[in-house]
Amino acid sequence: NLRNTFTYKNLSLSFLFDIRQGGKIWCGTVARLNQIGRTAITADREGTIVVPGVTESGAKNTVGMSKMDYYRYVIGDTGPGENAIYDGSWVRLRDVSLSYTYKVKNAAAKKFVKDVVLTASGKNLWLSTDYPGIDPETSLTGASSNLTGFDYFNSPGAKSYILSVKVDF
């Protein structure tokens, strides 16, 4: 993680970049969408594909299969699971906030209020990843679980925008 805060006079800008390098995610969502022909890779449904591999005799495979069968049984979610494994690396802007502190100068008012801090902040505002699913941080087992790496039509992480007022007495 990288956290930094910049302060100039009464303004303060704080941010947290969260970085994950590595990890594998099973993206069942993309596999299912491949299986039912709903991804860009499955748009061409005509002809055949020769799947790399060998035959029972050990010779190179030269027999083609229909593209629809390839999408269903090789890269779809009814095929081998490793075709839907992706790198789970990402960089995200976990949070950012901008604050302004108003220092009370009036002596009479200062007896009650020392300063007022106005803050605008946001959480999960930006994500950079090569992962094809909704979010590599998602978990099929829910937020309360330590089990990660499974994505099957999961909901994305929530973005939030917050305005706050803090009064120091």
Short mmCIF file of C-alpha atoms in Angstrom, two decimals:
data_model
loop_
_atom_site.label_atom_id
_atom_site.label_comp_id
_atom_site.label_asym_id
_atom_site.label_seq_id
_atom_site.Cartn_x
_atom_site.Cartn_y
_atom_site.Cartn_z
CA ASN A 1 0.00 0.00 0.00
CA LEU A 2 1.04 3.57 -0.52
CA ARG A 3 -0.51 6.21 1.73
CA ASN A 4 0.39 9.87 1.54
CA THR A 5 -0.97 13.14 2.85
CA PHE A 6 -0.16 16.58 1.53
CA THR A 7 -0.97 19.63 3.64
CA TYR A 8 -0.78 23.27 2.61
CA LYS A 9 -2.10 25.95 4.93
CA ASN A 10 -5.65 24.83 5.79
CA LEU A 11 -5.99 22.24 2.99
CA SER A 12 -5.13 18.57 3.29
CA LEU A 13 -5.16 15.91 0.55
CA SER A 14 -4.81 12.27 1.56
CA PHE A 15 -4.89 9.12 -0.58
CA LEU A 16 -4.26 5.40 -0.39
CA PHE A 17 -3.16 3.31 -3.37
CA ASP A 18 -3.65 -0.40 -2.72
CA ILE A 19 -1.58 -2.82 -4.79
CA ARG A 20 -1.81 -6.59 -5.18
CA GLN A 21 0.75 -8.43 -7.30
CA GLY A 22 -0.05 -12.01 -8.23
CA GLY A 23 -2.69 -14.42 -7.13
CA LYS A 24 -5.02 -16.39 -9.36
CA ILE A 25 -8.76 -15.89 -9.83
CA TRP A 26 -11.23 -18.33 -11.39
CA CYS A 27 -13.56 -16.17 -13.48
CA GLY A 28 -16.60 -18.39 -13.85
CA THR A 29 -18.54 -15.41 -15.20
CA VAL A 30 -16.39 -15.18 -18.34
CA ALA A 31 -16.39 -18.97 -18.71
CA ARG A 32 -20.21 -19.05 -18.54
CA LEU A 33 -20.52 -16.15 -20.99
CA ASN A 34 -18.13 -18.01 -23.35
CA GLN A 35 -20.25 -21.15 -23.00
CA ILE A 36 -23.46 -19.38 -24.02
CA GLY A 37 -21.81 -17.31 -26.76
CA ARG A 38 -22.02 -13.86 -25.14
CA THR A 39 -18.38 -12.69 -25.28
CA ALA A 40 -16.52 -11.02 -28.14
CA ILE A 41 -14.32 -14.09 -28.60
CA THR A 42 -17.44 -16.17 -29.37
CA ALA A 43 -18.86 -13.79 -32.01
CA ASP A 44 -17.48 -15.87 -34.90
CA ARG A 45 -19.51 -19.08 -34.72
CA GLU A 46 -18.82 -20.49 -38.17
CA GLY A 47 -16.21 -23.09 -39.04
CA THR A 48 -13.95 -25.24 -36.94
CA ILE A 49 -11.06 -24.91 -34.52
CA VAL A 50 -8.22 -27.38 -34.09
CA VAL A 51 -7.51 -27.60 -30.37
CA PRO A 52 -3.76 -27.84 -29.66
CA GLY A 53 -2.83 -31.20 -28.22
CA VAL A 54 -2.14 -34.79 -29.09
CA THR A 55 -4.25 -37.79 -30.02
CA GLU A 56 -4.35 -41.12 -28.17
CA SER A 57 -1.43 -42.33 -30.30
CA GLY A 58 0.68 -39.30 -29.31
CA ALA A 59 0.48 -37.64 -32.73
CA LYS A 60 -0.34 -33.94 -33.05
CA ASN A 61 -4.09 -33.28 -33.13
CA THR A 62 -5.28 -32.21 -36.58
CA VAL A 63 -9.00 -32.87 -36.14
CA GLY A 64 -11.14 -29.76 -35.89
CA MET A 65 -14.24 -29.26 -33.79
CA SER A 66 -17.07 -26.81 -34.40
CA LYS A 67 -16.51 -23.39 -32.91
CA MET A 68 -19.75 -23.70 -30.95
CA ASP A 69 -18.54 -26.96 -29.35
CA TYR A 70 -15.17 -25.30 -28.64
CA TYR A 71 -16.91 -22.41 -26.86
CA ARG A 72 -19.14 -24.79 -24.88
CA TYR A 73 -16.74 -27.54 -23.93
CA VAL A 74 -13.25 -26.06 -24.01
CA ILE A 75 -13.43 -22.40 -22.94
CA GLY A 76 -16.91 -22.50 -21.41
CA ASP A 77 -17.70 -23.33 -17.80
CA THR A 78 -18.45 -26.97 -18.63
CA GLY A 79 -14.87 -27.45 -19.85
CA PRO A 80 -11.57 -27.63 -18.00
CA GLY A 81 -11.43 -25.05 -15.21
CA GLU A 82 -7.90 -23.83 -15.98
CA ASN A 83 -9.21 -22.05 -19.10
CA ALA A 84 -10.92 -19.56 -16.77
CA ILE A 85 -7.95 -18.84 -14.46
CA TYR A 86 -6.61 -15.29 -14.64
CA ASP A 87 -3.97 -13.20 -12.92
CA GLY A 88 -5.48 -11.35 -9.96
CA SER A 89 -3.03 -8.41 -9.86
CA TRP A 90 -4.39 -4.91 -9.50
CA VAL A 91 -3.75 -1.32 -8.45
CA ARG A 92 -6.63 0.64 -6.99
CA LEU A 93 -7.24 4.00 -5.43
CA ARG A 94 -8.68 2.69 -2.18
CA ASP A 95 -9.52 6.10 -0.73
CA VAL A 96 -8.93 9.79 -1.26
CA SER A 97 -10.00 12.76 0.83
CA LEU A 98 -9.73 16.53 0.62
CA SER A 99 -10.17 18.53 3.82
CA TYR A 100 -10.37 22.22 4.64
CA THR A 101 -9.87 23.39 8.21
CA TYR A 102 -11.49 26.66 9.22
CA LYS A 103 -9.83 28.02 12.36
CA VAL A 104 -12.14 30.18 14.43
CA LYS A 105 -10.52 33.58 15.06
CA ASN A 106 -13.24 35.35 17.01
CA ALA A 107 -12.26 35.19 20.70
CA ALA A 108 -15.86 34.90 21.93
CA ALA A 109 -16.68 32.10 19.49
CA LYS A 110 -13.40 30.34 20.28
CA LYS A 111 -14.71 29.61 23.77
CA PHE A 112 -17.20 27.21 22.17
CA VAL A 113 -15.68 26.15 18.83
CA LYS A 114 -11.95 25.91 18.07
CA ASP A 115 -12.17 24.88 14.43
CA VAL A 116 -14.39 23.27 11.79
CA VAL A 117 -13.09 20.68 9.31
CA LEU A 118 -15.00 20.06 6.05
CA THR A 119 -14.03 16.87 4.22
CA ALA A 120 -15.02 15.32 0.90
CA SER A 121 -13.85 11.75 0.40
CA GLY A 122 -14.35 8.74 -1.80
CA LYS A 123 -13.65 5.02 -1.52
CA ASN A 124 -12.80 2.55 -4.32
CA LEU A 125 -12.83 5.22 -7.02
CA TRP A 126 -10.36 3.70 -9.52
CA LEU A 127 -9.14 0.21 -10.45
CA SER A 128 -6.47 -0.88 -12.95
CA THR A 129 -6.29 -4.59 -13.78
CA ASP A 130 -6.08 -6.99 -16.70
CA TYR A 131 -8.60 -9.26 -15.00
CA PRO A 132 -11.64 -9.72 -17.31
CA GLY A 133 -14.21 -10.06 -14.52
CA ILE A 134 -15.91 -7.36 -12.49
CA ASP A 135 -13.23 -7.03 -9.78
CA PRO A 136 -10.35 -9.37 -8.85
CA GLU A 137 -10.94 -8.60 -5.17
CA THR A 138 -14.44 -10.04 -5.28
CA SER A 139 -15.24 -13.28 -3.48
CA LEU A 140 -17.93 -15.81 -4.31
CA THR A 141 -18.11 -16.70 -0.61
CA GLY A 142 -18.87 -13.13 0.53
CA ALA A 143 -17.05 -10.33 2.27
CA SER A 144 -16.87 -12.08 5.64
CA SER A 145 -14.83 -15.00 4.25
CA ASN A 146 -11.07 -15.31 3.83
CA LEU A 147 -11.63 -17.49 0.76
CA THR A 148 -10.89 -15.50 -2.39
CA GLY A 149 -10.21 -16.37 -5.98
CA PHE A 150 -13.71 -17.37 -7.09
CA ASP A 151 -15.82 -15.07 -9.27
CA TYR A 152 -19.17 -16.23 -10.59
CA PHE A 153 -21.48 -13.31 -11.37
CA ASN A 154 -20.40 -11.59 -8.17
CA SER A 155 -21.37 -8.03 -7.34
CA PRO A 156 -18.68 -5.37 -7.69
CA GLY A 157 -17.21 -3.62 -4.68
CA ALA A 158 -19.12 -0.51 -3.68
CA LYS A 159 -17.91 2.98 -4.44
CA SER A 160 -18.78 5.58 -1.87
CA TYR A 161 -18.73 9.35 -1.71
CA ILE A 162 -18.77 11.02 1.68
CA LEU A 163 -19.10 14.61 2.88
CA SER A 164 -18.38 15.26 6.51
CA VAL A 165 -18.21 18.12 8.99
CA LYS A 166 -16.13 17.86 12.15
CA VAL A 167 -16.41 20.50 14.85
CA ASP A 168 -13.72 20.73 17.55
CA PHE A 169 -14.93 22.21 20.83
#
